[in-house]
PDB file of C-alpha atoms in Angstrom:
ATOM      1  CA  MET A   1     114.685 -17.238  43.557  1.00  0.00           C
ATOM      2  CA  LYS A   2     117.751 -19.795  43.685  1.00  0.00           C
ATOM      3  CA  LYS A   3     116.616 -21.700  40.505  1.00  0.00           C
ATOM      4  CA  THR A   4     116.611 -18.016  38.800  1.00  0.00           C
ATOM      5  CA  GLY A   5     120.100 -17.059  40.316  1.00  0.00           C
ATOM      6  CA  PHE A   6     121.224 -20.574  38.681  1.00  0.00           C
ATOM      7  CA  ALA A   7     119.944 -19.889  35.337  1.00  0.00           C
ATOM      8  CA  LEU A   8     121.492 -16.880  35.011  1.00  0.00           C
ATOM      9  CA  LEU A   9     124.342 -18.445  35.944  1.00  0.00           C
ATOM     10  CA  LEU A  10     124.902 -21.041  33.396  1.00  0.00           C
ATOM     11  CA  LEU A  11     123.657 -17.725  30.757  1.00  0.00           C
ATOM     12  CA  LEU A  12     126.253 -15.848  31.856  1.00  0.00           C
ATOM     13  CA  PRO A  13     128.874 -16.983  29.634  1.00  0.00           C
ATOM     14  CA  VAL A  14     126.394 -16.608  26.332  1.00  0.00           C
ATOM     15  CA  PHE A  15     125.941 -13.113  27.285  1.00  0.00           C
ATOM     16  CA  ALA A  16     130.037 -12.462  28.081  1.00  0.00           C
ATOM     17  CA  GLY A  17     130.663 -13.440  24.456  1.00  0.00           C
ATOM     18  CA  PHE A  18     128.698 -10.757  22.894  1.00  0.00           C
ATOM     19  CA  ALA A  19     130.255  -7.952  25.636  1.00  0.00           C
ATOM     20  CA  GLN A  20     133.786  -8.769  24.610  1.00  0.00           C
ATOM     21  CA  LYS A  21     135.681  -5.985  23.155  1.00  0.00           C
ATOM     22  CA  PRO A  22     136.840  -6.392  19.631  1.00  0.00           C
ATOM     23  CA  ALA A  23     140.701  -7.788  20.071  1.00  0.00           C
ATOM     24  CA  ASN A  24     142.010  -4.538  17.797  1.00  0.00           C
ATOM     25  CA  ARG A  25     139.449  -1.914  18.511  1.00  0.00           C
ATOM     26  CA  PRO A  26     141.306   1.541  17.887  1.00  0.00           C
ATOM     27  CA  VAL A  27     142.001   3.679  20.748  1.00  0.00           C
ATOM     28  CA  LEU A  28     143.055   7.167  20.524  1.00  0.00           C
ATOM     29  CA  HIS A  29     147.242   7.870  20.867  1.00  0.00           C
ATOM     30  CA  HIS A  30     147.482   3.883  20.139  1.00  0.00           C
ATOM     31  CA  PRO A  31     149.233   2.167  17.311  1.00  0.00           C
ATOM     32  CA  ALA A  32     146.514   0.886  14.919  1.00  0.00           C
ATOM     33  CA  ALA A  33     146.180  -3.002  14.629  1.00  0.00           C
ATOM     34  CA  ASP A  34     148.225  -4.124  11.378  1.00  0.00           C
ATOM     35  CA  PHE A  35     146.594  -5.890   8.686  1.00  0.00           C
ATOM     36  CA  THR A  36     147.348  -7.450   5.151  1.00  0.00           C
ATOM     37  CA  LEU A  37     144.184  -7.021   2.918  1.00  0.00           C
ATOM     38  CA  LYS A  38     144.346  -7.636  -1.304  1.00  0.00           C
ATOM     39  CA  THR A  39     144.322  -4.548  -3.435  1.00  0.00           C
ATOM     40  CA  PRO A  40     141.565  -4.648  -6.392  1.00  0.00           C
ATOM     41  CA  ALA A  41     145.155  -6.080  -8.686  1.00  0.00           C
ATOM     42  CA  GLY A  42     145.673  -8.732  -5.632  1.00  0.00           C
ATOM     43  CA  GLU A  43     148.762  -7.347  -4.708  1.00  0.00           C
ATOM     44  CA  ASP A  44     148.978  -7.096  -0.294  1.00  0.00           C
ATOM     45  CA  LEU A  45     148.924  -4.241   0.927  1.00  0.00           C
ATOM     46  CA  ARG A  46     150.162  -4.067   4.476  1.00  0.00           C
ATOM     47  CA  LEU A  47     149.012  -0.783   6.911  1.00  0.00           C
ATOM     48  CA  SER A  48     152.040  -0.309   8.198  1.00  0.00           C
ATOM     49  CA  SER A  49     154.098  -0.137   5.397  1.00  0.00           C
ATOM     50  CA  LEU A  50     152.554   3.194   5.004  1.00  0.00           C
ATOM     51  CA  GLN A  51     153.998   4.215   8.354  1.00  0.00           C
ATOM     52  CA  GLY A  52     155.980   7.742   7.957  1.00  0.00           C
ATOM     53  CA  GLN A  53     152.840   9.156   6.409  1.00  0.00           C
ATOM     54  CA  TYR A  54     149.783  10.427   7.897  1.00  0.00           C
ATOM     55  CA  VAL A  55     147.037   7.606   6.736  1.00  0.00           C
ATOM     56  CA  LEU A  56     143.228   8.476   6.896  1.00  0.00           C
ATOM     57  CA  VAL A  57     141.679   4.393   6.521  1.00  0.00           C
ATOM     58  CA  ASP A  58     138.385   4.406   5.186  1.00  0.00           C
ATOM     59  CA  PHE A  59     135.903   1.282   5.289  1.00  0.00           C
ATOM     60  CA  TRP A  60     133.262   1.227   3.005  1.00  0.00           C
ATOM     61  CA  ALA A  61     131.152  -0.795   1.060  1.00  0.00           C
ATOM     62  CA  SER A  62     129.837  -0.643  -2.590  1.00  0.00           C
ATOM     63  CA  TRP A  63     126.033  -1.328  -1.666  1.00  0.00           C
ATOM     64  CA  CYS A  64     126.353   1.627   1.044  1.00  0.00           C
ATOM     65  CA  MET A  65     124.980   4.499  -0.061  1.00  0.00           C
ATOM     66  CA  PRO A  66     126.258   6.929   2.909  1.00  0.00           C
ATOM     67  CA  CYS A  67     129.655   5.711   1.805  1.00  0.00           C
ATOM     68  CA  ARG A  68     129.222   6.452  -1.734  1.00  0.00           C
ATOM     69  CA  ALA A  69     127.723   9.902  -0.799  1.00  0.00           C
ATOM     70  CA  SER A  70     130.935  10.681   1.441  1.00  0.00           C
ATOM     71  CA  ILE A  71     133.158  10.100  -1.554  1.00  0.00           C
ATOM     72  CA  PRO A  72     133.212  13.644  -2.915  1.00  0.00           C
ATOM     73  CA  HIS A  73     134.239  15.001   0.341  1.00  0.00           C
ATOM     74  CA  LEU A  74     137.203  11.964   0.764  1.00  0.00           C
ATOM     75  CA  LYS A  75     138.437  13.178  -2.886  1.00  0.00           C
ATOM     76  CA  GLN A  76     138.708  16.589  -1.731  1.00  0.00           C
ATOM     77  CA  VAL A  77     140.448  15.717   1.360  1.00  0.00           C
ATOM     78  CA  TYR A  78     142.773  13.971  -0.749  1.00  0.00           C
ATOM     79  CA  ASP A  79     143.394  16.720  -3.237  1.00  0.00           C
ATOM     80  CA  SER A  80     144.331  19.323  -0.432  1.00  0.00           C
ATOM     81  CA  TYR A  81     146.613  16.910   1.382  1.00  0.00           C
ATOM     82  CA  HIS A  82     147.581  13.921  -0.821  1.00  0.00           C
ATOM     83  CA  LYS A  83     150.621  16.237  -1.763  1.00  0.00           C
ATOM     84  CA  ASP A  84     151.661  17.061   1.619  1.00  0.00           C
ATOM     85  CA  GLY A  85     151.496  13.443   2.798  1.00  0.00           C
ATOM     86  CA  LEU A  86     148.501  12.154   3.787  1.00  0.00           C
ATOM     87  CA  GLU A  87     147.874   8.631   2.182  1.00  0.00           C
ATOM     88  CA  PHE A  88     144.251   7.043   2.132  1.00  0.00           C
ATOM     89  CA  VAL A  89     143.229   3.465   2.132  1.00  0.00           C
ATOM     90  CA  SER A  90     139.615   2.504   1.610  1.00  0.00           C
ATOM     91  CA  VAL A  91     138.694  -0.559   2.948  1.00  0.00           C
ATOM     92  CA  SER A  92     135.875  -2.473   1.426  1.00  0.00           C
ATOM     93  CA  ILE A  93     133.942  -4.696   3.474  1.00  0.00           C
ATOM     94  CA  ASP A  94     132.139  -6.189   0.521  1.00  0.00           C
ATOM     95  CA  ASP A  95     131.726  -9.844   0.367  1.00  0.00           C
ATOM     96  CA  LYS A  96     131.566  -9.649  -3.406  1.00  0.00           C
ATOM     97  CA  ALA A  97     135.011  -8.477  -5.145  1.00  0.00           C
ATOM     98  CA  ALA A  98     133.260  -8.270  -8.161  1.00  0.00           C
ATOM     99  CA  ASN A  99     130.850  -5.555  -6.468  1.00  0.00           C
ATOM    100  CA  TRP A 100     133.854  -4.092  -5.067  1.00  0.00           C
ATOM    101  CA  LYS A 101     135.988  -3.658  -8.098  1.00  0.00           C
ATOM    102  CA  LYS A 102     133.009  -2.043 -10.353  1.00  0.00           C
ATOM    103  CA  ALA A 103     132.454   0.230  -7.488  1.00  0.00           C
ATOM    104  CA  VAL A 104     136.103   1.506  -7.025  1.00  0.00           C
ATOM    105  CA  GLU A 105     135.889   2.049 -11.079  1.00  0.00           C
ATOM    106  CA  GLN A 106     132.695   4.455 -10.800  1.00  0.00           C
ATOM    107  CA  GLU A 107     133.633   6.499  -8.134  1.00  0.00           C
ATOM    108  CA  GLN A 108     137.429   6.923  -9.518  1.00  0.00           C
ATOM    109  CA  MET A 109     139.146   6.984  -5.994  1.00  0.00           C
ATOM    110  CA  PRO A 110     142.587   7.343  -6.692  1.00  0.00           C
ATOM    111  CA  TRP A 111     143.912   6.458  -3.506  1.00  0.00           C
ATOM    112  CA  LYS A 112     144.444   2.727  -2.189  1.00  0.00           C
ATOM    113  CA  GLN A 113     141.492   0.306  -2.214  1.00  0.00           C
ATOM    114  CA  VAL A 114     141.834  -3.107  -0.637  1.00  0.00           C
ATOM    115  CA  LEU A 115     139.034  -5.904   0.234  1.00  0.00           C
ATOM    116  CA  ASP A 116     138.501  -7.256   3.691  1.00  0.00           C
ATOM    117  CA  THR A 117     138.141 -10.468   3.991  1.00  0.00           C
ATOM    118  CA  TYR A 118     135.720 -13.092   5.700  1.00  0.00           C
ATOM    119  CA  THR A 119     136.664 -16.075   7.054  1.00  0.00           C
ATOM    120  CA  GLY A 120     135.158 -16.789  10.508  1.00  0.00           C
ATOM    121  CA  ASP A 121     132.216 -18.483  11.580  1.00  0.00           C
ATOM    122  CA  ASN A 122     130.745 -15.144  12.111  1.00  0.00           C
ATOM    123  CA  SER A 123     128.994 -12.102   9.589  1.00  0.00           C
ATOM    124  CA  ALA A 124     131.604  -9.704  10.297  1.00  0.00           C
ATOM    125  CA  ALA A 125     134.350  -8.753   7.960  1.00  0.00           C
ATOM    126  CA  ASP A 126     138.160 -10.129   9.605  1.00  0.00           C
ATOM    127  CA  VAL A 127     139.686  -6.514   9.707  1.00  0.00           C
ATOM    128  CA  SER A 128     136.520  -4.444  10.287  1.00  0.00           C
ATOM    129  CA  GLY A 129     134.965  -6.879  12.785  1.00  0.00           C
ATOM    130  CA  GLY A 130     138.171  -6.926  14.656  1.00  0.00           C
ATOM    131  CA  TYR A 131     138.590  -3.056  15.159  1.00  0.00           C
ATOM    132  CA  GLY A 132     134.569  -3.210  16.339  1.00  0.00           C
ATOM    133  CA  ILE A 133     133.071  -1.363  13.383  1.00  0.00           C
ATOM    134  CA  ARG A 134     129.759  -1.920  13.285  1.00  0.00           C
ATOM    135  CA  MET A 135     128.766   1.308  10.837  1.00  0.00           C
ATOM    136  CA  ILE A 136     129.864   2.555   7.747  1.00  0.00           C
ATOM    137  CA  PRO A 137     131.128   4.975   6.286  1.00  0.00           C
ATOM    138  CA  TYR A 138     133.754   4.486   8.896  1.00  0.00           C
ATOM    139  CA  THR A 139     137.355   6.698   8.967  1.00  0.00           C
ATOM    140  CA  LEU A 140     140.111   6.511  11.133  1.00  0.00           C
ATOM    141  CA  LEU A 141     143.296   8.917  10.903  1.00  0.00           C
ATOM    142  CA  LEU A 142     146.542   7.721  11.912  1.00  0.00           C
ATOM    143  CA  ASP A 143     149.519   9.746  12.708  1.00  0.00           C
ATOM    144  CA  LYS A 144     153.345   9.214  10.981  1.00  0.00           C
ATOM    145  CA  GLU A 145     154.311   6.513  13.425  1.00  0.00           C
ATOM    146  CA  GLY A 146     150.753   4.700  12.882  1.00  0.00           C
ATOM    147  CA  LYS A 147     148.735   6.004  15.839  1.00  0.00           C
ATOM    148  CA  VAL A 148     145.187   6.464  15.980  1.00  0.00           C
ATOM    149  CA  ILE A 149     144.517  10.554  16.235  1.00  0.00           C
ATOM    150  CA  ALA A 150     141.063  10.806  15.584  1.00  0.00           C
ATOM    151  CA  ILE A 151     138.232   7.938  15.510  1.00  0.00           C
ATOM    152  CA  ASN A 152     135.512   8.646  12.820  1.00  0.00           C
ATOM    153  CA  PRO A 153     135.660  11.698  12.993  1.00  0.00           C
ATOM    154  CA  GLU A 154     132.449  13.734  11.207  1.00  0.00           C
ATOM    155  CA  PRO A 155     133.660  15.730   7.889  1.00  0.00           C
ATOM    156  CA  PRO A 156     133.932  18.914   9.610  1.00  0.00           C
ATOM    157  CA  ALA A 157     136.278  17.302  12.736  1.00  0.00           C
ATOM    158  CA  LEU A 158     138.207  15.541   9.854  1.00  0.00           C
ATOM    159  CA  ASP A 159     138.875  18.865   7.875  1.00  0.00           C
ATOM    160  CA  LYS A 160     139.413  20.806  11.368  1.00  0.00           C
ATOM    161  CA  GLN A 161     141.930  18.045  12.773  1.00  0.00           C
ATOM    162  CA  LEU A 162     143.787  18.232   8.910  1.00  0.00           C
ATOM    163  CA  LYS A 163     144.163  21.762   8.615  1.00  0.00           C
ATOM    164  CA  LYS A 164     146.056  21.826  12.212  1.00  0.00           C
ATOM    165  CA  VAL A 165     148.178  18.854  10.829  1.00  0.00           C
ATOM    166  CA  PHE A 166     149.343  20.330   7.624  1.00  0.00           C
ATOM    167  CA  GLY A 167     148.767  24.331   8.456  1.00  0.00           C
ATOM    168  CA  HIS A 168     146.002  24.492   5.624  1.00  0.00           C
TER     169      HIS A 168
END
């Protein structure tokens, strides 16, 4: 019994690493963690530069069929609310910029696009991994102050939230 307890005590730090929460996990009514990523043109886009507008942050990838299937709904939402002050930022977790750029062109998404980076030793992209995102598509809705007001809402819930915010 003592040997088993000692062995578990030795393994505790290993398992504890898996249980740690990502440092930037979104929390309702708290500011979203800021990030700066590159656009298809190679320019920096900083999330906090969009404060003063409502922002939908969409995490996706070119190879993700559910992500691609969600784009028509996102286009409808964009068309309905962009003129009222809703900005979109799609964050691709593609590991190949060429695949990302090709998909952006194919899908004709009229909103801001950025590519997540991979600088760590693990397979998670930097921003999406830091946010604790394990599945895509994944969306966040931010208020004008950059605070999270919806975490990964289903399309009907997103529509309802936006109707509440914008009054139509």
